[in-house]
mmCIF file of C-alpha atoms in Angstrom:
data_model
loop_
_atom_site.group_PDB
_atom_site.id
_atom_site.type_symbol
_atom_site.label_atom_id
_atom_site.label_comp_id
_atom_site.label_asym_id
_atom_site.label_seq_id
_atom_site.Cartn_x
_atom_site.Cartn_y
_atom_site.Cartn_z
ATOM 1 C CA UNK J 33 -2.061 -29.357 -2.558
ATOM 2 C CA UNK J 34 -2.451 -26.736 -5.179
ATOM 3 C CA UNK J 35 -5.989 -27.957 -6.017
ATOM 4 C CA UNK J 36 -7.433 -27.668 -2.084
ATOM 5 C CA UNK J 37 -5.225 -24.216 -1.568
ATOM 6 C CA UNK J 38 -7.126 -22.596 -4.948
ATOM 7 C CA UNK J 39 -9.994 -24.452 -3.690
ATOM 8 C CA UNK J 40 -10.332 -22.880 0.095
ATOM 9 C CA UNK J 41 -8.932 -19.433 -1.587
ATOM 10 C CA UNK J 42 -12.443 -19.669 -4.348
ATOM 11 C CA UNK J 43 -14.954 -21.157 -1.266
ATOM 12 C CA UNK J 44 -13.903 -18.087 0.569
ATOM 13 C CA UNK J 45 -14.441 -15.994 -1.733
ATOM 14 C CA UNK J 46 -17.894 -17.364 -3.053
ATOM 15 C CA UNK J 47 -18.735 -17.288 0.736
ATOM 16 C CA UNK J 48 -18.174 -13.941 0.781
ATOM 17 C CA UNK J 49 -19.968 -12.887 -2.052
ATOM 18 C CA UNK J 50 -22.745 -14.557 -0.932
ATOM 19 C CA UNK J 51 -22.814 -13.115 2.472
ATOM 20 C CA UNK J 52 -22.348 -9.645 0.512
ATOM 21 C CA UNK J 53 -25.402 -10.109 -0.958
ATOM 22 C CA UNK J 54 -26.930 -10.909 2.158
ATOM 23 C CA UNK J 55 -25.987 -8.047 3.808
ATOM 24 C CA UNK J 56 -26.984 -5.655 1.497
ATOM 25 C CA UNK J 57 -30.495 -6.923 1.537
ATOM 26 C CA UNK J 58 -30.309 -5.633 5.193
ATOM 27 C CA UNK J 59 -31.345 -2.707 6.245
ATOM 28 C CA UNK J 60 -28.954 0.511 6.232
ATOM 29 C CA UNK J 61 -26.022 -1.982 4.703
ATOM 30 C CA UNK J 62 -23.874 -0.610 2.164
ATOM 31 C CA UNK J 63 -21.838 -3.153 0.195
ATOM 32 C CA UNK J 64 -19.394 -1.544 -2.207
ATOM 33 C CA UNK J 65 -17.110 -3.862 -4.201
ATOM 34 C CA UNK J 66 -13.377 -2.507 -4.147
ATOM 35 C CA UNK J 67 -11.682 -4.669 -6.599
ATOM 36 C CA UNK J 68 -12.489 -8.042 -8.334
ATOM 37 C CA UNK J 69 -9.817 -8.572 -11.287
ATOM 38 C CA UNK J 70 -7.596 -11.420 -12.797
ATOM 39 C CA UNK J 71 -4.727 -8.682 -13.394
ATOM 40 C CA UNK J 72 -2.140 -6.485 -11.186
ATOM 41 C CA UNK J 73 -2.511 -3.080 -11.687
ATOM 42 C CA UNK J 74 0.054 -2.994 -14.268
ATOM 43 C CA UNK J 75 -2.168 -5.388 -16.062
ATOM 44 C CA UNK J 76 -0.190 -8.261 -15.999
ATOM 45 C CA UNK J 77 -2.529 -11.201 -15.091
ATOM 46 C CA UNK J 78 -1.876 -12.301 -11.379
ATOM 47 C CA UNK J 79 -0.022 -16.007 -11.237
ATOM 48 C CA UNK J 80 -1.509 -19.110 -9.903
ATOM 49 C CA UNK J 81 -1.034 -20.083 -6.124
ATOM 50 C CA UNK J 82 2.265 -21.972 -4.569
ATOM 51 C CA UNK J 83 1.687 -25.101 -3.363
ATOM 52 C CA UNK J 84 2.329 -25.279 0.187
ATOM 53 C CA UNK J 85 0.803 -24.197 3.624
ATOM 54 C CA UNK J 86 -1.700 -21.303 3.314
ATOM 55 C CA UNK J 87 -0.686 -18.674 4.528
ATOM 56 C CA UNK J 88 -2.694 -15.223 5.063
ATOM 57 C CA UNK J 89 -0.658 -12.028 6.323
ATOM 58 C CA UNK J 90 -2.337 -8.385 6.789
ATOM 59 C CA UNK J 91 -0.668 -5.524 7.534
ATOM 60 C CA UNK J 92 -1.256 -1.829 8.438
ATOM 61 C CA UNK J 93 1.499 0.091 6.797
ATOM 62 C CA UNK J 94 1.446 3.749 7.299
ATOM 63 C CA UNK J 95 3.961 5.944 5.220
ATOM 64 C CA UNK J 96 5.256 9.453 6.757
ATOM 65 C CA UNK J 97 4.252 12.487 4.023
ATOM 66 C CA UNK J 98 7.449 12.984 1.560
ATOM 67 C CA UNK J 99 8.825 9.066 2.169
ATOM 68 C CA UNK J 100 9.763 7.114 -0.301
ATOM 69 C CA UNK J 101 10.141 3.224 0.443
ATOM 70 C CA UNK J 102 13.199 0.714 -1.287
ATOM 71 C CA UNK J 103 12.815 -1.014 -3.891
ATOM 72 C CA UNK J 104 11.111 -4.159 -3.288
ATOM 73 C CA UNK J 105 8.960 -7.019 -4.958
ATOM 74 C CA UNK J 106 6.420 -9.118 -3.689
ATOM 75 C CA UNK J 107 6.181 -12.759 -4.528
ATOM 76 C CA UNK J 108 3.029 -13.316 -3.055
ATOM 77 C CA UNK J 109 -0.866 -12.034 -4.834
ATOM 78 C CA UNK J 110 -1.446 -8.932 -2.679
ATOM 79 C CA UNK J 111 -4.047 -6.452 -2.718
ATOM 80 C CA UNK J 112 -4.828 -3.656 -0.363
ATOM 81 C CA UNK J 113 -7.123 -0.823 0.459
ATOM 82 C CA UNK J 114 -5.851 3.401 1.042
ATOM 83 C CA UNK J 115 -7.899 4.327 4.049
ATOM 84 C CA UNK J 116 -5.638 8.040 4.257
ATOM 85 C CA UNK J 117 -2.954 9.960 2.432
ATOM 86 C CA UNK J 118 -1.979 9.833 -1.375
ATOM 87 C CA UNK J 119 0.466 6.931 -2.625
ATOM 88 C CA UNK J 120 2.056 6.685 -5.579
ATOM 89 C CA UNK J 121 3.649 3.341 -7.012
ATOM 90 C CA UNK J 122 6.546 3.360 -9.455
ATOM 91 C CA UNK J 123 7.779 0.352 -11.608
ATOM 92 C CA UNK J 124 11.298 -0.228 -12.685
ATOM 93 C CA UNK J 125 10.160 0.150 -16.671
ATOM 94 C CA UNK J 126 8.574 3.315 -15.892
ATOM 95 C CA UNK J 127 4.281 2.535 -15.046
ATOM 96 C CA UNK J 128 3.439 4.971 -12.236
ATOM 97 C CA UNK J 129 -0.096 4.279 -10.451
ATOM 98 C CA UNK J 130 -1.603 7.138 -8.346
ATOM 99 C CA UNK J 131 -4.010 5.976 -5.420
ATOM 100 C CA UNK J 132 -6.189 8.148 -2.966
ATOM 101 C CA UNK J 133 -7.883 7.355 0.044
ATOM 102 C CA UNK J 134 -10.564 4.590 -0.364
ATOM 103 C CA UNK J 135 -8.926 3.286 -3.744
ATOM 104 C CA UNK J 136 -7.793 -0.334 -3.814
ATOM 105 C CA UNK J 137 -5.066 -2.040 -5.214
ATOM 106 C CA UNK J 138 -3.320 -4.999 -6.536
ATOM 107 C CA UNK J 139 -0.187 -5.480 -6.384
ATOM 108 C CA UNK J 140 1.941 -6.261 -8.710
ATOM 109 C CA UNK J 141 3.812 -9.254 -8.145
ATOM 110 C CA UNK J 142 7.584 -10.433 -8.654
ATOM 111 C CA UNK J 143 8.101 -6.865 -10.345
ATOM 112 C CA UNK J 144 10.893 -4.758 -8.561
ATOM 113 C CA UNK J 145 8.522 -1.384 -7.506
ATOM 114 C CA UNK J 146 8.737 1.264 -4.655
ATOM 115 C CA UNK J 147 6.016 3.926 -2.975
ATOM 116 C CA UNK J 148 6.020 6.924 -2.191
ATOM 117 C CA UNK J 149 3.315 9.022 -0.296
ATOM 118 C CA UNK J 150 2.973 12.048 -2.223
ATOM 119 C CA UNK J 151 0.570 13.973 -0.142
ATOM 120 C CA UNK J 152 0.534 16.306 2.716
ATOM 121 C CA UNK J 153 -0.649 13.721 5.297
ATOM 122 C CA UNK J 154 0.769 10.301 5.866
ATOM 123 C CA UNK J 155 -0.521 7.133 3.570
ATOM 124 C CA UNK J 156 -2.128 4.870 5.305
ATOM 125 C CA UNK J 157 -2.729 1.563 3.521
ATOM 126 C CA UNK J 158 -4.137 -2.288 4.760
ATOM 127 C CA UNK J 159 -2.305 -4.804 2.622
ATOM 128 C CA UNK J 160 -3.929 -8.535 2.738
ATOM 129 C CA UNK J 161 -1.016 -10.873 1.467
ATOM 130 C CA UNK J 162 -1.925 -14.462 -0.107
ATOM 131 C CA UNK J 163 1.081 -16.942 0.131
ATOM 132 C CA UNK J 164 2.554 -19.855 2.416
ATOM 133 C CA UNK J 165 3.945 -20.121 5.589
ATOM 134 C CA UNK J 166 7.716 -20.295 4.398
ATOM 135 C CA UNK J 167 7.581 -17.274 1.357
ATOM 136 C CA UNK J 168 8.342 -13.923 2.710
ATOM 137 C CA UNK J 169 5.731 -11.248 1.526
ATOM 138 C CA UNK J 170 8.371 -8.921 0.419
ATOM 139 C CA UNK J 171 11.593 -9.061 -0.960
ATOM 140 C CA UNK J 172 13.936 -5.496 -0.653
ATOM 141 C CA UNK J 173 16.618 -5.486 -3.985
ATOM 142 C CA UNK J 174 20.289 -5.164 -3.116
#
């Protein structure tokens, strides 16, 4: 199951490229690669996909100026994009990342790591979340 799942997951994304090219041979199209990387941004490399039922989750999370979120981890390979705001992401062992609008991310994953948007304005942020069906894509600590 592993084998199709990484399979599908790599066809997509080949697909994608592809059509990326495509479309920048059109016309007017801008195609501007965000991230493409093996590791989190804490450098640790990403691990391999669960077995299981494929499961793709995106979410629009937008952060109130001055908030700071729990502590949480995230079992799942996630990435996202900053469309507004400033965010900054703490580790436990002390790594701080500082992302502005139009920066991506990705996530770090099973490491126990909070937000904070550190601007004036909200943080607005799309996360796209790789698991299965039964994981939850985040995990709050006690």
């Amino acid at each position: 199951m592993r084998t199709r799942f990484t399979s599908l997951i790599l066809a997509g994304f080949f697909l994608l490229a592809l059509s990326s090219t495509a479309f920048s041979k059109e016309a007017g199209v801008v195609v501007k690669e965000l991230a493409k990387t093996e590791k989190s941004w804490d450098g640790a490399l990403l691990p391999a996909y669960p077995d299981g039922q494929p499961e793709i989750r995106i979410l629009s999370i937008k952060i109130p100026a001055g908030q700071k979120l729990a502590v949480h981890k995230h079992p799942v390979i996630n990435a996202g994009v900053l469309l507004s705001g400033q965010l900054r992401v703490h580790t436990e062992d002390g790594q701080v990342l500082d992302l502005h609008a139009g920066e991506a991310i990705v996530e770090v994953v099973n490491t126990w790591h909070w937000g904070e948007s550190v601007g004036d304005s909200p943080a607005h942020i799309i996360v796209f979340y790789a698991g299965t069906a039964d994981t939850p894509v985040t995990v709050i600590q006690d």
